[in-house]
């Protein structure tokens, strides 16, 4: 499911962030392996050949003549490791840089293009958060409102109590509400049953009912755990407050004002708008599993937790505006960036309201989220002032290392000390 950067990518894409203990090398390597997990469930390693980048990895040791040389090398390395194709775009004081590696289509070998659209998974959560924060700024709701204030009786049973969970706790994943994509039977629909159920429609209420058939994982406000259910409920609240669909609210409040011409909320449509490459998944956590084309799917099972389709360029525009303070008043911007510890779930990361922060090995603070959905793993990042953004997409979900992309772009190196820097990204990706 929509889910969530390496560790940040894994959790943001699928679930959430915990506290940040120091990792040993063994733990770190284990964290990196979690990048292979997606919102659909555990996905496996693969063997796929791909074309190389224009700048050879051997030429990269840091930010020299080519400030994005390390980023090029990191992309090339991951294609060699098995990802069919990877595309990225960076915007900073020098302008816009675009790069790609591998192929967009394993049948035609068409290269990945800068204008290609892709499913962004849990990066959708930041769009939903903006809607609710703008509604709060307008005095239409409060982050301290309970779920039952807007959705009476929706969260109940098995110890769940909508009168005890606030909107803020939904947005920062401290609600304790079970993540519906962790439900064993639901996960089967997304993995072994995907081919049979890829076009099925899931209503938000059905997804919430799956979650509330389980006990809460902790008492609200006492811990942290990534849960896609939180954002399904957030989308439902946005609709109740406005009288419009959350998709209409995102379009009206974010997409149109920022001119995001290639960003859409498909609803129940399984088709990808052109241009786009293909999306590939193994569906199972088995290195020898068959690779399937998962480009077409009904994303309603992700809904407000991860349905959006976009491009690297639009994601950079959005993150630049978001971190640059263009979308929210100062009070709501403070709320957006007020973080909580994620325990051991996202080592080195803290989670705000739909965005997470990490500190790289070179000391840079980076705000980000990852997103995963069948055959697509995405990463959106920004410096704290919104002036240096980067967005990437993998068209495979069984391997990859978003950590290396962050370290390469913000530190200029393809090497990261074990247990340092952006290691939380792997967890996010695994938990999407």
Tab-separated table of C-alpha atoms in Angstrom:
chain	number	residue	atom	x	y	z
A	1	UNK	CA	0.000	0.000	0.000
A	2	UNK	CA	0.840	3.390	0.087
A	3	UNK	CA	3.637	3.346	2.011
A	4	UNK	CA	7.016	4.719	2.876
A	5	UNK	CA	12.902	6.610	1.288
A	6	UNK	CA	15.140	3.871	2.430
A	7	UNK	CA	13.949	3.428	5.854
A	8	UNK	CA	11.806	6.494	5.603
A	9	UNK	CA	10.773	5.332	2.195
A	10	UNK	CA	9.759	2.011	3.486
A	11	UNK	CA	7.715	3.253	6.410
A	12	UNK	CA	6.218	6.284	4.769
A	13	UNK	CA	5.216	4.157	1.954
A	14	UNK	CA	3.754	1.412	3.928
A	15	UNK	CA	3.766	2.254	7.581
A	16	UNK	CA	5.527	4.634	9.944
A	17	UNK	CA	8.533	5.790	11.878
A	18	UNK	CA	9.767	4.849	15.359
A	19	UNK	CA	12.657	6.041	17.556
A	20	UNK	CA	16.215	6.377	16.231
A	21	UNK	CA	18.817	4.208	17.945
A	22	UNK	CA	22.323	3.892	16.584
A	23	UNK	CA	22.704	0.912	14.300
A	24	UNK	CA	25.570	-1.483	13.936
A	25	UNK	CA	26.710	-2.530	10.480
A	26	UNK	CA	24.759	-5.779	10.645
A	27	UNK	CA	21.574	-3.957	11.585
A	28	UNK	CA	22.230	-1.386	8.920
A	29	UNK	CA	22.582	-4.007	6.215
A	30	UNK	CA	19.412	-5.641	7.418
A	31	UNK	CA	17.654	-2.272	7.198
A	32	UNK	CA	18.789	-1.835	3.626
A	33	UNK	CA	17.310	-5.211	2.745
A	34	UNK	CA	13.930	-3.939	3.889
A	35	UNK	CA	13.868	-1.571	0.935
A	36	UNK	CA	12.680	-4.572	-1.033
A	37	UNK	CA	9.396	-4.486	0.830
A	38	UNK	CA	6.452	-2.502	-0.527
A	39	UNK	CA	2.884	-1.528	0.328
A	40	UNK	CA	1.785	-4.734	-1.275
A	41	UNK	CA	3.935	-6.764	1.032
A	42	UNK	CA	7.369	-8.302	0.899
A	43	UNK	CA	8.878	-8.244	-2.553
A	44	UNK	CA	11.997	-10.034	-3.636
A	45	UNK	CA	15.383	-9.439	-5.174
A	46	UNK	CA	15.776	-9.609	-8.936
A	47	UNK	CA	18.155	-10.007	-11.830
A	48	UNK	CA	17.414	-7.505	-14.575
A	49	UNK	CA	19.955	-6.015	-16.989
A	50	UNK	CA	19.797	-2.306	-17.805
A	51	UNK	CA	21.694	0.394	-19.641
A	52	UNK	CA	24.319	2.550	-17.935
A	53	UNK	CA	24.302	6.257	-17.181
A	54	UNK	CA	26.341	8.679	-19.202
A	55	UNK	CA	28.716	9.321	-16.325
A	56	UNK	CA	30.561	6.165	-15.221
A	57	UNK	CA	30.556	5.396	-11.519
A	58	UNK	CA	34.341	5.256	-11.516
A	59	UNK	CA	34.431	8.972	-12.249
A	60	UNK	CA	32.529	9.874	-9.107
A	61	UNK	CA	34.171	10.620	-5.790
A	62	UNK	CA	32.234	13.697	-4.719
A	63	UNK	CA	30.889	17.036	-5.858
A	64	UNK	CA	33.494	18.266	-8.265
A	65	UNK	CA	33.061	19.586	-11.807
A	66	UNK	CA	29.760	17.740	-12.112
A	67	UNK	CA	27.791	18.475	-8.904
A	68	UNK	CA	25.480	15.533	-9.587
A	69	UNK	CA	28.160	13.011	-10.473
A	70	UNK	CA	27.594	11.051	-7.271
A	71	UNK	CA	23.867	10.985	-7.939
A	72	UNK	CA	24.479	9.646	-11.441
A	73	UNK	CA	26.723	6.951	-10.045
A	74	UNK	CA	24.213	5.960	-7.364
A	75	UNK	CA	21.511	5.593	-10.007
A	76	UNK	CA	23.728	3.516	-12.249
A	77	UNK	CA	24.720	1.231	-9.374
A	78	UNK	CA	21.116	0.472	-8.523
A	79	UNK	CA	20.219	-0.395	-12.092
A	80	UNK	CA	23.172	-2.780	-12.165
A	81	UNK	CA	21.800	-4.318	-8.958
A	82	UNK	CA	18.578	-5.295	-10.715
A	83	UNK	CA	16.149	-2.365	-10.984
A	84	UNK	CA	14.862	-2.132	-14.594
A	85	UNK	CA	14.999	1.654	-14.649
A	86	UNK	CA	15.461	4.712	-12.477
A	87	UNK	CA	14.750	8.358	-13.216
A	88	UNK	CA	15.439	11.472	-11.201
A	89	UNK	CA	15.319	15.233	-11.219
A	90	UNK	CA	17.051	17.782	-8.995
A	91	UNK	CA	16.395	21.494	-8.556
A	92	UNK	CA	18.862	23.707	-6.741
A	93	UNK	CA	20.607	27.059	-7.040
A	94	UNK	CA	22.264	25.904	-10.271
A	95	UNK	CA	18.965	25.089	-11.982
A	96	UNK	CA	17.357	21.781	-12.959
A	97	UNK	CA	19.250	18.529	-13.497
A	98	UNK	CA	17.615	15.449	-15.019
A	99	UNK	CA	19.012	11.929	-15.069
A	100	UNK	CA	17.957	8.398	-15.865
A	101	UNK	CA	19.358	4.896	-15.940
A	102	UNK	CA	18.097	1.618	-17.278
A	103	UNK	CA	14.889	1.189	-19.227
A	104	UNK	CA	11.235	2.130	-18.911
A	105	UNK	CA	10.048	-0.972	-20.753
A	106	UNK	CA	11.703	-4.402	-20.617
A	107	UNK	CA	10.083	-5.390	-23.909
A	108	UNK	CA	11.001	-2.390	-26.061
A	109	UNK	CA	14.020	-1.192	-24.046
A	110	UNK	CA	12.686	2.337	-24.306
A	111	UNK	CA	14.687	4.545	-21.909
A	112	UNK	CA	13.092	6.322	-18.987
A	113	UNK	CA	12.119	9.900	-19.813
A	114	UNK	CA	12.012	12.967	-17.583
A	115	UNK	CA	8.334	13.506	-18.412
A	116	UNK	CA	7.285	9.951	-17.539
A	117	UNK	CA	4.457	9.681	-15.022
A	118	UNK	CA	4.518	7.141	-12.207
A	119	UNK	CA	2.565	6.174	-9.092
A	120	UNK	CA	3.972	7.975	-6.045
A	121	UNK	CA	2.423	5.800	-3.311
A	122	UNK	CA	2.709	7.229	0.201
A	123	UNK	CA	4.094	10.580	-0.919
A	124	UNK	CA	0.358	11.199	-1.373
A	125	UNK	CA	0.177	11.622	2.410
A	126	UNK	CA	1.797	15.063	2.317
A	127	UNK	CA	-0.877	16.296	-0.114
A	128	UNK	CA	-3.618	15.102	2.251
A	129	UNK	CA	-1.871	16.702	5.220
A	130	UNK	CA	-1.781	20.067	3.429
A	131	UNK	CA	-5.544	19.918	2.875
A	132	UNK	CA	-6.279	19.333	6.567
A	133	UNK	CA	-3.790	21.982	7.686
A	134	UNK	CA	-5.324	24.528	5.342
A	135	UNK	CA	-8.760	23.620	6.673
A	136	UNK	CA	-7.435	24.213	10.179
A	137	UNK	CA	-6.036	27.597	9.144
A	138	UNK	CA	-9.525	28.491	7.914
A	139	UNK	CA	-11.005	27.567	11.294
A	140	UNK	CA	-12.967	24.679	9.849
A	141	UNK	CA	-11.359	22.014	12.041
A	142	UNK	CA	-8.749	21.615	14.751
A	143	UNK	CA	-5.860	19.179	14.853
A	144	UNK	CA	-7.101	18.385	18.351
A	145	UNK	CA	-10.527	17.321	17.083
A	146	UNK	CA	-11.219	13.637	17.632
A	147	UNK	CA	-12.084	11.242	14.844
A	148	UNK	CA	-15.600	10.962	16.247
A	149	UNK	CA	-16.057	14.731	15.958
A	150	UNK	CA	-16.183	14.188	12.197
A	151	UNK	CA	-16.730	10.458	11.717
A	152	UNK	CA	-18.915	9.316	14.624
A	153	UNK	CA	-18.936	5.578	15.136
A	154	UNK	CA	-16.495	4.799	12.305
A	155	UNK	CA	-13.592	3.781	14.566
A	156	UNK	CA	-14.896	1.393	17.192
A	157	UNK	CA	-14.752	-2.239	18.295
A	158	UNK	CA	-11.829	-4.439	19.343
A	159	UNK	CA	-10.613	-1.713	21.684
A	160	UNK	CA	-10.705	1.023	19.028
A	161	UNK	CA	-12.246	4.301	20.180
A	162	UNK	CA	-12.654	7.248	17.820
A	163	UNK	CA	-13.357	9.540	20.769
A	164	UNK	CA	-9.769	9.108	21.972
A	165	UNK	CA	-7.795	9.681	18.729
A	166	UNK	CA	-7.118	13.154	17.315
A	167	UNK	CA	-6.559	14.423	13.787
A	168	UNK	CA	-2.960	15.271	14.703
A	169	UNK	CA	-2.369	11.696	15.838
A	170	UNK	CA	-3.616	10.431	12.489
A	171	UNK	CA	-1.254	12.698	10.578
A	172	UNK	CA	1.860	11.909	12.633
A	173	UNK	CA	1.098	8.186	13.035
A	174	UNK	CA	0.739	8.184	16.811
A	175	UNK	CA	-2.892	6.990	16.706
A	176	UNK	CA	-2.131	3.334	17.395
A	177	UNK	CA	-4.749	2.272	14.833
A	178	UNK	CA	-3.823	-0.948	13.048
A	179	UNK	CA	-2.402	-0.669	9.517
A	180	UNK	CA	-4.930	-2.378	7.219
A	181	UNK	CA	-2.221	-3.354	4.731
A	182	UNK	CA	-0.697	-5.525	7.468
A	183	UNK	CA	-3.847	-7.632	7.700
A	184	UNK	CA	-2.829	-11.130	6.498
A	185	UNK	CA	-5.884	-11.679	4.306
A	186	UNK	CA	-5.752	-8.192	2.806
A	187	UNK	CA	-2.044	-8.608	2.094
A	188	UNK	CA	-2.829	-11.731	0.107
A	189	UNK	CA	-5.042	-9.646	-2.171
A	190	UNK	CA	-2.055	-7.405	-2.848
A	191	UNK	CA	0.506	-10.148	-3.385
A	192	UNK	CA	-0.454	-13.693	-4.386
A	193	UNK	CA	-3.951	-12.524	-5.297
A	194	UNK	CA	-2.913	-9.386	-7.155
A	195	UNK	CA	-3.485	-10.676	-10.678
A	196	UNK	CA	-7.014	-11.716	-9.764
A	197	UNK	CA	-7.869	-8.589	-7.769
A	198	UNK	CA	-5.863	-5.821	-9.475
A	199	UNK	CA	-9.044	-4.150	-10.793
A	200	UNK	CA	-11.124	-4.482	-7.605
A	201	UNK	CA	-12.521	-1.338	-5.973
A	202	UNK	CA	-12.113	-0.800	-2.229
A	203	UNK	CA	-14.085	1.858	-0.380
A	204	UNK	CA	-12.426	3.833	2.428
A	205	UNK	CA	-14.936	2.427	4.917
A	206	UNK	CA	-14.036	-1.125	3.928
A	207	UNK	CA	-10.335	-0.385	4.509
A	208	UNK	CA	-11.080	1.123	7.925
A	209	UNK	CA	-13.222	-1.885	8.822
A	210	UNK	CA	-10.277	-4.182	8.023
A	211	UNK	CA	-8.116	-2.135	10.395
A	212	UNK	CA	-10.654	-1.987	13.231
A	213	UNK	CA	-11.163	-5.737	13.131
A	214	UNK	CA	-7.805	-5.696	14.956
A	215	UNK	CA	-6.954	-4.273	18.356
A	216	UNK	CA	-4.977	-1.003	18.377
A	217	UNK	CA	-1.223	-1.604	18.451
A	218	UNK	CA	-0.884	0.856	21.361
A	219	UNK	CA	-2.899	3.481	23.243
A	220	UNK	CA	-3.193	6.652	21.171
A	221	UNK	CA	-0.425	9.181	21.763
A	222	UNK	CA	1.883	6.793	23.607
A	223	UNK	CA	4.066	5.548	20.758
A	224	UNK	CA	4.600	5.700	17.005
A	225	UNK	CA	3.777	3.294	14.209
A	226	UNK	CA	3.215	3.919	10.531
A	227	UNK	CA	-0.322	3.068	9.468
A	228	UNK	CA	-1.969	3.676	6.124
A	229	UNK	CA	-5.298	3.578	7.943
A	230	UNK	CA	-4.460	6.953	9.483
A	231	UNK	CA	-4.530	8.660	6.100
A	232	UNK	CA	-7.596	6.820	4.856
A	233	UNK	CA	-9.348	8.356	7.872
A	234	UNK	CA	-7.704	11.740	7.214
A	235	UNK	CA	-9.105	11.711	3.689
A	236	UNK	CA	-12.563	10.861	5.028
A	237	UNK	CA	-12.358	13.768	7.487
A	238	UNK	CA	-11.243	16.186	4.741
A	239	UNK	CA	-14.346	15.185	2.801
A	240	UNK	CA	-16.670	15.594	5.783
A	241	UNK	CA	-15.273	19.063	6.528
A	242	UNK	CA	-15.476	20.318	2.936
A	243	UNK	CA	-18.416	18.455	1.473
A	244	UNK	CA	-16.164	17.556	-1.450
A	245	UNK	CA	-13.990	14.530	-2.179
A	246	UNK	CA	-10.436	14.646	-0.845
A	247	UNK	CA	-9.297	14.366	-4.483
A	248	UNK	CA	-11.202	17.546	-5.342
A	249	UNK	CA	-9.735	19.277	-2.290
A	250	UNK	CA	-6.177	18.312	-3.266
A	251	UNK	CA	-6.796	19.474	-6.816
A	252	UNK	CA	-8.316	22.784	-5.683
A	253	UNK	CA	-5.828	23.555	-2.916
A	254	UNK	CA	-2.543	22.122	-4.219
A	255	UNK	CA	-2.505	20.894	-7.805
A	256	UNK	CA	-4.094	23.914	-9.496
A	257	UNK	CA	-2.388	26.656	-7.421
A	258	UNK	CA	1.044	25.126	-8.046
A	259	UNK	CA	0.373	24.321	-11.696
A	260	UNK	CA	1.069	20.610	-11.263
A	261	UNK	CA	-0.108	19.727	-14.761
A	262	UNK	CA	1.061	16.118	-14.674
A	263	UNK	CA	-0.310	15.199	-11.238
A	264	UNK	CA	-3.634	13.352	-11.005
A	265	UNK	CA	-5.730	11.372	-8.554
A	266	UNK	CA	-7.031	8.419	-10.595
A	267	UNK	CA	-9.668	7.229	-8.121
A	268	UNK	CA	-10.722	3.780	-9.342
A	269	UNK	CA	-9.210	4.063	-12.825
A	270	UNK	CA	-6.547	1.438	-13.487
A	271	UNK	CA	-5.005	3.231	-16.458
A	272	UNK	CA	-1.838	5.305	-16.410
A	273	UNK	CA	-1.972	8.625	-18.281
A	274	UNK	CA	0.672	9.058	-20.980
A	275	UNK	CA	3.562	9.310	-21.145
A	276	UNK	CA	4.652	6.533	-18.831
A	277	UNK	CA	6.902	3.521	-18.704
A	278	UNK	CA	5.991	0.135	-17.294
A	279	UNK	CA	5.924	-0.905	-13.632
A	280	UNK	CA	7.339	-4.275	-12.566
A	281	UNK	CA	6.897	-6.396	-9.454
A	282	UNK	CA	7.732	-9.908	-8.271
A	283	UNK	CA	4.793	-9.844	-5.830
A	284	UNK	CA	6.565	-12.353	-3.584
A	285	UNK	CA	9.632	-12.200	-1.347
A	286	UNK	CA	11.422	-14.735	-3.477
A	287	UNK	CA	14.538	-13.858	-5.513
A	288	UNK	CA	13.553	-16.427	-8.122
A	289	UNK	CA	9.965	-15.225	-8.465
A	290	UNK	CA	8.620	-14.227	-11.860
A	291	UNK	CA	8.547	-10.546	-12.771
A	292	UNK	CA	5.060	-9.234	-13.566
A	293	UNK	CA	3.962	-6.095	-15.361
A	294	UNK	CA	1.858	-4.294	-12.726
A	295	UNK	CA	1.408	-0.997	-14.566
A	296	UNK	CA	-2.369	-1.193	-14.553
A	297	UNK	CA	-4.138	-1.458	-11.206
A	298	UNK	CA	-7.076	0.080	-9.388
A	299	UNK	CA	-5.399	2.222	-6.688
A	300	UNK	CA	-8.493	2.550	-4.504
A	301	UNK	CA	-6.910	0.124	-2.046
A	302	UNK	CA	-4.375	2.913	-1.387
A	303	UNK	CA	-6.792	5.834	-1.585
A	304	UNK	CA	-5.797	8.895	0.444
A	305	UNK	CA	-2.812	6.935	1.731
A	306	UNK	CA	-1.202	6.497	-1.688
A	307	UNK	CA	-3.158	6.835	-4.958
A	308	UNK	CA	-1.558	9.857	-6.678
A	309	UNK	CA	0.194	9.694	-10.061
A	310	UNK	CA	2.801	12.381	-10.775
A	311	UNK	CA	6.222	13.165	-12.273
A	312	UNK	CA	9.623	14.001	-10.825
A	313	UNK	CA	9.203	17.606	-11.938
A	314	UNK	CA	5.835	18.053	-10.238
A	315	UNK	CA	7.100	16.421	-7.049
A	316	UNK	CA	9.992	18.884	-6.934
A	317	UNK	CA	7.598	21.775	-7.416
A	318	UNK	CA	5.370	20.472	-4.636
A	319	UNK	CA	8.174	19.803	-2.145
A	320	UNK	CA	9.838	23.126	-2.927
A	321	UNK	CA	6.562	24.944	-2.225
A	322	UNK	CA	5.792	22.815	0.826
A	323	UNK	CA	9.148	23.324	2.558
A	324	UNK	CA	9.406	26.862	1.224
A	325	UNK	CA	6.293	27.848	3.180
A	326	UNK	CA	4.159	28.647	0.137
A	327	UNK	CA	1.231	26.361	0.952
A	328	UNK	CA	0.593	26.987	4.642
A	329	UNK	CA	0.419	29.898	7.095
A	330	UNK	CA	3.249	30.046	9.633
A	331	UNK	CA	1.276	28.369	12.432
A	332	UNK	CA	0.330	25.398	10.266
A	333	UNK	CA	3.847	25.223	8.812
A	334	UNK	CA	5.128	24.798	12.352
A	335	UNK	CA	2.643	21.993	12.885
A	336	UNK	CA	3.708	20.318	9.617
A	337	UNK	CA	7.346	20.304	10.715
A	338	UNK	CA	6.795	19.423	14.381
A	339	UNK	CA	8.178	15.917	14.570
A	340	UNK	CA	7.890	12.946	16.884
A	341	UNK	CA	10.447	10.178	17.425
A	342	UNK	CA	9.807	6.980	15.521
A	343	UNK	CA	11.358	4.559	17.934
A	344	UNK	CA	13.295	1.779	16.222
A	345	UNK	CA	11.053	1.806	13.176
A	346	UNK	CA	12.848	4.603	11.307
A	347	UNK	CA	16.363	4.808	12.705
A	348	UNK	CA	17.705	8.338	12.455
A	349	UNK	CA	14.362	9.797	11.404
A	350	UNK	CA	11.597	11.855	12.982
A	351	UNK	CA	8.070	12.177	11.604
A	352	UNK	CA	5.998	15.325	11.175
A	353	UNK	CA	2.571	15.591	9.547
A	354	UNK	CA	3.009	13.623	6.337
A	355	UNK	CA	6.727	14.342	6.006
A	356	UNK	CA	9.799	13.037	7.799
A	357	UNK	CA	13.247	14.466	8.515
A	358	UNK	CA	16.641	12.821	8.626
A	359	UNK	CA	20.222	13.967	9.088
A	360	UNK	CA	22.656	12.702	6.470
A	361	UNK	CA	26.204	11.473	7.135
A	362	UNK	CA	27.533	14.944	6.233
A	363	UNK	CA	25.187	16.670	8.682
A	364	UNK	CA	22.592	17.943	6.221
A	365	UNK	CA	18.962	17.956	7.327
A	366	UNK	CA	16.677	16.570	4.623
A	367	UNK	CA	12.878	16.441	4.612
A	368	UNK	CA	11.368	13.580	2.677
A	369	UNK	CA	8.944	10.781	2.153
A	370	UNK	CA	9.001	7.652	0.109
A	371	UNK	CA	6.146	5.896	-1.596
A	372	UNK	CA	5.640	2.349	-2.766
A	373	UNK	CA	2.945	0.642	-4.759
A	374	UNK	CA	3.091	-2.374	-7.084
A	375	UNK	CA	6.068	-1.913	-9.390
A	376	UNK	CA	6.826	1.668	-8.358
A	377	UNK	CA	9.027	3.052	-5.584
A	378	UNK	CA	9.393	6.821	-5.305
A	379	UNK	CA	11.382	9.285	-3.216
A	380	UNK	CA	10.790	13.019	-2.758
A	381	UNK	CA	13.218	15.164	-0.751
A	382	UNK	CA	13.983	18.785	0.084
A	383	UNK	CA	16.376	20.953	2.020
A	384	UNK	CA	14.696	22.764	4.956
A	385	UNK	CA	14.222	25.950	2.904
A	386	UNK	CA	12.775	24.204	-0.155
A	387	UNK	CA	15.593	25.441	-2.415
A	388	UNK	CA	17.233	22.079	-3.049
A	389	UNK	CA	14.763	19.354	-3.996
A	390	UNK	CA	15.163	15.968	-5.603
A	391	UNK	CA	12.713	13.300	-6.751
A	392	UNK	CA	13.352	9.774	-7.973
A	393	UNK	CA	11.380	6.770	-9.155
A	394	UNK	CA	12.243	3.088	-9.512
A	395	UNK	CA	10.022	1.078	-11.888
A	396	UNK	CA	10.621	-2.052	-9.810
A	397	UNK	CA	9.886	-2.780	-6.148
A	398	UNK	CA	12.057	-5.733	-5.186
A	399	UNK	CA	15.393	-3.991	-4.645
A	400	UNK	CA	16.899	-0.511	-4.462
A	401	UNK	CA	18.607	1.815	-1.993
A	402	UNK	CA	17.036	5.300	-1.667
A	403	UNK	CA	19.580	6.037	1.068
A	404	UNK	CA	22.345	6.165	-1.514
A	405	UNK	CA	20.413	8.652	-3.624
A	406	UNK	CA	19.980	10.998	-0.657
A	407	UNK	CA	23.610	10.719	0.413
A	408	UNK	CA	24.803	11.199	-3.158
A	409	UNK	CA	22.692	14.272	-3.805
A	410	UNK	CA	23.057	16.049	-0.472
A	411	UNK	CA	26.554	14.907	0.530
A	412	UNK	CA	28.156	14.253	-2.872
A	413	UNK	CA	29.272	10.738	-2.055
A	414	UNK	CA	28.285	7.229	-3.070
A	415	UNK	CA	29.773	5.858	0.132
A	416	UNK	CA	27.986	6.126	3.467
A	417	UNK	CA	29.358	5.015	6.832
A	418	UNK	CA	27.478	1.981	8.126
A	419	UNK	CA	24.585	3.023	10.330
A	420	UNK	CA	24.941	6.705	9.475
A	421	UNK	CA	22.881	9.238	7.611
A	422	UNK	CA	19.712	8.390	5.746
A	423	UNK	CA	19.392	4.773	6.847
A	424	UNK	CA	15.818	5.428	7.974
A	425	UNK	CA	14.774	5.501	4.335
A	426	UNK	CA	15.002	1.759	4.015
A	427	UNK	CA	12.505	1.246	6.798
A	428	UNK	CA	10.008	3.634	5.290
A	429	UNK	CA	10.105	1.870	1.970
A	430	UNK	CA	9.641	-1.500	3.579
A	431	UNK	CA	6.607	-0.361	5.518
A	432	UNK	CA	4.714	1.269	2.713
